[in-house]
Every structure is written in structure tokens, then in C-alpha cells.
PDB file of C-alpha atoms in Angstrom:
ATOM      1  CA  MET A 711     -16.913   6.827  -4.468  1.00 71.00           C
ATOM      2  CA  ASN A 712     -17.203   5.236  -8.064  1.00 85.00           C
ATOM      3  CA  SER A 713     -13.932   6.399  -8.878  1.00 93.00           C
ATOM      4  CA  PHE A 714     -12.120   4.814  -5.850  1.00 95.00           C
ATOM      5  CA  LEU A 715     -14.007   1.637  -6.201  1.00 96.00           C
ATOM      6  CA  THR A 716     -13.181   1.463  -9.848  1.00 97.00           C
ATOM      7  CA  ILE A 717      -9.436   2.019  -9.252  1.00 96.00           C
ATOM      8  CA  LEU A 718      -9.465  -0.476  -6.290  1.00 97.00           C
ATOM      9  CA  LEU A 719     -10.936  -3.283  -8.337  1.00 97.00           C
ATOM     10  CA  LEU A 720      -8.674  -2.594 -11.211  1.00 97.00           C
ATOM     11  CA  VAL A 721      -5.703  -2.814  -8.831  1.00 97.00           C
ATOM     12  CA  ILE A 722      -6.739  -6.169  -7.293  1.00 97.00           C
ATOM     13  CA  ALA A 723      -7.719  -7.531 -10.837  1.00 97.00           C
ATOM     14  CA  ASN A 724      -4.452  -6.748 -12.132  1.00 97.00           C
ATOM     15  CA  ILE A 725      -2.720  -8.361  -9.223  1.00 96.00           C
ATOM     16  CA  PHE A 726      -4.577 -11.593 -10.290  1.00 96.00           C
ATOM     17  CA  MET A 727      -3.647 -10.981 -13.902  1.00 95.00           C
ATOM     18  CA  THR A 728      -0.059 -10.528 -13.208  1.00 95.00           C
ATOM     19  CA  PHE A 729       0.111 -13.826 -10.974  1.00 92.00           C
ATOM     20  CA  ALA A 730      -1.886 -15.571 -13.831  1.00 92.00           C
ATOM     21  CA  TRP A 731       0.473 -14.498 -16.640  1.00 92.00           C
ATOM     22  CA  TYR A 732       3.793 -14.456 -14.861  1.00 92.00           C
ATOM     23  CA  GLY A 733       3.536 -16.486 -11.538  1.00 88.00           C
ATOM     24  CA  HIS A 734       4.160 -19.719 -13.092  1.00 86.00           C
ATOM     25  CA  LEU A 735       7.604 -18.486 -14.352  1.00 88.00           C
ATOM     26  CA  LYS A 736       8.619 -18.051 -10.711  1.00 87.00           C
ATOM     27  CA  PHE A 737       7.357 -21.532  -9.672  1.00 80.00           C
ATOM     28  CA  LYS A 738       9.221 -23.221 -12.521  1.00 76.00           C
ATOM     29  CA  GLU A 739      12.504 -21.113 -11.534  1.00 77.00           C
ATOM     30  CA  MET A 740      11.970 -22.424  -7.995  1.00 78.00           C
ATOM     31  CA  GLY A 741      11.662 -25.921  -9.342  1.00 73.00           C
ATOM     32  CA  LYS A 742       7.988 -26.361  -8.138  1.00 72.00           C
ATOM     33  CA  ILE A 743       6.512 -27.098 -11.526  1.00 72.00           C
ATOM     34  CA  THR A 744       9.331 -28.395 -13.731  1.00 73.00           C
ATOM     35  CA  ASN A 745       7.544 -31.475 -14.939  1.00 80.00           C
ATOM     36  CA  THR A 746       3.887 -30.046 -14.838  1.00 81.00           C
ATOM     37  CA  PRO A 747       2.448 -30.404 -18.401  1.00 87.00           C
ATOM     38  CA  LEU A 748       1.957 -26.822 -20.034  1.00 87.00           C
ATOM     39  CA  PHE A 749      -1.785 -27.708 -20.246  1.00 92.00           C
ATOM     40  CA  LEU A 750      -2.152 -27.834 -16.490  1.00 89.00           C
ATOM     41  CA  VAL A 751      -0.046 -24.568 -16.008  1.00 87.00           C
ATOM     42  CA  ILE A 752      -2.619 -23.028 -18.454  1.00 91.00           C
ATOM     43  CA  VAL A 753      -5.611 -24.196 -16.582  1.00 94.00           C
ATOM     44  CA  GLY A 754      -4.200 -23.001 -13.276  1.00 90.00           C
ATOM     45  CA  SER A 755      -3.524 -19.593 -14.913  1.00 92.00           C
ATOM     46  CA  TRP A 756      -7.229 -19.675 -16.245  1.00 94.00           C
ATOM     47  CA  PHE A 757      -8.291 -20.137 -12.718  1.00 93.00           C
ATOM     48  CA  LEU A 758      -6.559 -17.095 -11.454  1.00 91.00           C
ATOM     49  CA  ALA A 759      -7.703 -15.234 -14.553  1.00 93.00           C
ATOM     50  CA  PHE A 760     -11.356 -15.972 -13.567  1.00 96.00           C
ATOM     51  CA  PHE A 761     -10.879 -13.760 -10.475  1.00 95.00           C
ATOM     52  CA  GLU A 762      -9.226 -11.089 -12.652  1.00 95.00           C
ATOM     53  CA  TYR A 763     -12.332 -10.988 -14.838  1.00 95.00           C
ATOM     54  CA  ALA A 764     -14.700 -11.120 -11.791  1.00 97.00           C
ATOM     55  CA  LEU A 765     -13.052  -7.835 -10.686  1.00 97.00           C
ATOM     56  CA  GLN A 766     -12.215  -6.308 -14.093  1.00 96.00           C
ATOM     57  CA  ILE A 767     -15.716  -6.280 -15.555  1.00 96.00           C
ATOM     58  CA  PRO A 768     -17.418  -4.643 -12.388  1.00 96.00           C
ATOM     59  CA  ALA A 769     -14.674  -2.017 -12.291  1.00 97.00           C
ATOM     60  CA  ASN A 770     -15.173  -1.055 -15.994  1.00 96.00           C
ATOM     61  CA  ARG A 771     -19.093  -1.270 -15.353  1.00 96.00           C
ATOM     62  CA  TYR A 772     -19.027   0.993 -12.252  1.00 95.00           C
ATOM     63  CA  GLY A 773     -16.492   3.373 -13.644  1.00 96.00           C
ATOM     64  CA  TYR A 774     -17.842   3.972 -17.062  1.00 97.00           C
ATOM     65  CA  LEU A 775     -19.554   7.300 -17.633  1.00 95.00           C
ATOM     66  CA  GLY A 776     -22.448   5.660 -19.501  1.00 94.00           C
ATOM     67  CA  ASN A 777     -23.352   3.567 -16.331  1.00 93.00           C
ATOM     68  CA  GLY A 778     -23.178   6.619 -14.005  1.00 93.00           C
ATOM     69  CA  GLY A 779     -19.238   6.212 -13.469  1.00 94.00           C
ATOM     70  CA  SER A 780     -16.653   8.965 -13.586  1.00 94.00           C
ATOM     71  CA  PHE A 781     -14.555   7.773 -16.479  1.00 96.00           C
ATOM     72  CA  SER A 782     -14.894   7.669 -20.270  1.00 94.00           C
ATOM     73  CA  LEU A 783     -13.907   4.550 -22.180  1.00 94.00           C
ATOM     74  CA  VAL A 784     -10.621   5.854 -23.097  1.00 92.00           C
ATOM     75  CA  GLN A 785      -9.874   7.057 -19.487  1.00 92.00           C
ATOM     76  CA  LEU A 786     -10.747   3.631 -18.282  1.00 94.00           C
ATOM     77  CA  LYS A 787      -8.339   1.870 -20.685  1.00 92.00           C
ATOM     78  CA  ILE A 788      -5.586   4.381 -19.848  1.00 90.00           C
ATOM     79  CA  ILE A 789      -6.101   3.905 -16.059  1.00 92.00           C
ATOM     80  CA  GLN A 790      -6.108   0.201 -16.488  1.00 93.00           C
ATOM     81  CA  GLU A 791      -2.796   0.125 -18.500  1.00 89.00           C
ATOM     82  CA  VAL A 792      -1.076   2.404 -15.923  1.00 89.00           C
ATOM     83  CA  ILE A 793      -2.284   0.308 -13.031  1.00 94.00           C
ATOM     84  CA  THR A 794      -1.083  -2.916 -15.045  1.00 92.00           C
ATOM     85  CA  LEU A 795       2.325  -1.483 -15.404  1.00 87.00           C
ATOM     86  CA  LEU A 796       2.528  -0.395 -11.864  1.00 90.00           C
ATOM     87  CA  VAL A 797       1.624  -3.724 -10.611  1.00 95.00           C
ATOM     88  CA  PHE A 798       3.770  -5.652 -12.991  1.00 91.00           C
ATOM     89  CA  SER A 799       6.689  -3.423 -11.952  1.00 90.00           C
ATOM     90  CA  ALA A 800       6.163  -4.042  -8.266  1.00 92.00           C
ATOM     91  CA  PHE A 801       5.699  -7.711  -9.008  1.00 94.00           C
ATOM     92  CA  SER A 802       8.912  -7.967 -11.244  1.00 92.00           C
ATOM     93  CA  PHE A 803      10.865  -6.009  -8.462  1.00 92.00           C
ATOM     94  CA  LEU A 804       9.563  -8.168  -5.536  1.00 93.00           C
ATOM     95  CA  VAL A 805       9.082 -11.637  -7.066  1.00 92.00           C
ATOM     96  CA  PHE A 806      11.850 -11.510  -9.611  1.00 91.00           C
ATOM     97  CA  ASN A 807      14.331  -9.009  -8.148  1.00 92.00           C
ATOM     98  CA  VAL A 808      14.321  -6.998 -11.512  1.00 90.00           C
ATOM     99  CA  GLN A 809      16.014  -3.708 -11.012  1.00 90.00           C
ATOM    100  CA  ILE A 810      14.315  -0.581 -12.384  1.00 86.00           C
ATOM    101  CA  GLN A 811      16.513   1.046 -15.168  1.00 89.00           C
ATOM    102  CA  TRP A 812      16.317   4.597 -16.464  1.00 93.00           C
ATOM    103  CA  ASN A 813      14.439   3.466 -19.598  1.00 92.00           C
ATOM    104  CA  HIS A 814      11.734   2.049 -17.415  1.00 86.00           C
ATOM    105  CA  LEU A 815      11.346   5.376 -15.639  1.00 88.00           C
ATOM    106  CA  ALA A 816      11.206   7.177 -19.104  1.00 92.00           C
ATOM    107  CA  ALA A 817       8.522   4.754 -20.098  1.00 87.00           C
ATOM    108  CA  PHE A 818       6.581   5.516 -16.771  1.00 84.00           C
ATOM    109  CA  PHE A 819       6.888   9.183 -17.485  1.00 90.00           C
ATOM    110  CA  CYS A 820       5.350   8.691 -20.933  1.00 90.00           C
ATOM    111  CA  LEU A 821       2.539   6.844 -19.354  1.00 85.00           C
ATOM    112  CA  ILE A 822       1.960   9.831 -16.989  1.00 86.00           C
ATOM    113  CA  LEU A 823       1.975  12.046 -19.973  1.00 90.00           C
ATOM    114  CA  ALA A 824      -0.703   9.779 -21.497  1.00 87.00           C
ATOM    115  CA  VAL A 825      -2.928  10.051 -18.370  1.00 86.00           C
ATOM    116  CA  TYR A 826      -2.491  13.817 -18.479  1.00 89.00           C
ATOM    117  CA  PHE A 827      -3.540  14.080 -22.130  1.00 90.00           C
ATOM    118  CA  VAL A 828      -6.435  11.731 -21.796  1.00 88.00           C
ATOM    119  CA  PHE A 829      -7.910  13.622 -18.872  1.00 87.00           C
ATOM    120  CA  MET A 830      -7.356  17.052 -20.496  1.00 86.00           C
ATOM    121  CA  LYS A 831     -10.407  18.978 -21.387  1.00 80.00           C
TER     122      LYS A 831
END
């Protein structure tokens, strides 16, 4: 159950992170925040990032072996990176209409190999 909860919290945290880091670009593209000072955009992103941290920290705490979780520190980091790239890929495809290229797939394959290697005994 800790594994599932950890991964679920990491996915939701990364959705907030992706919108905090890249969502403002779409709003600018849509003409919604063209004259908004950068400082206010940063504050808005920090507001979203708060929810990312509010989920990311418990995910790491619940998932870490040292706290009774299922994952080593390195495994947690690799899982988080894979989730980040999957969430970002979905975001860029759905929100920005970015088309997945062969080199993106090659990079994902390398990440799958990273997961395989980090979980090897």
C-alpha cells in the first residue's frame, strides 16, 4: 500500500509542478497574462508549487525504506524522474500539442533502462 500511495502522491505532485513551471507559458500564448509582471507570475507559480511540495514530501517520507516504505533513496529519485517526464510528456502533448518524436521515445527507453538497473538486486 505504501508503494501505491507513494506513486500516487508523486504523480499528483508532478502535475502541480508541471503547471507551476510551464502553465504560465500557455496562458501567455493565449493572451491571458501578456501584461502581468513577471513577479506576479512567479508568485502564482509558487502558489502551485506549494501543493507540489505538500504532496512530494509525504510521498518521499512514506515511500522511503528508512521510514518503513518500499523504496531506497535512489529508487525514489528514479521513480520521481520517470513520473516527471511522463507527466510533462502528457502535458506537452495535451496542452501544447507537441508531437512525440523518435528521439523522445529513445529517451523514454533509456529511462526504462534506468528503472530496471536501479531496481536490480
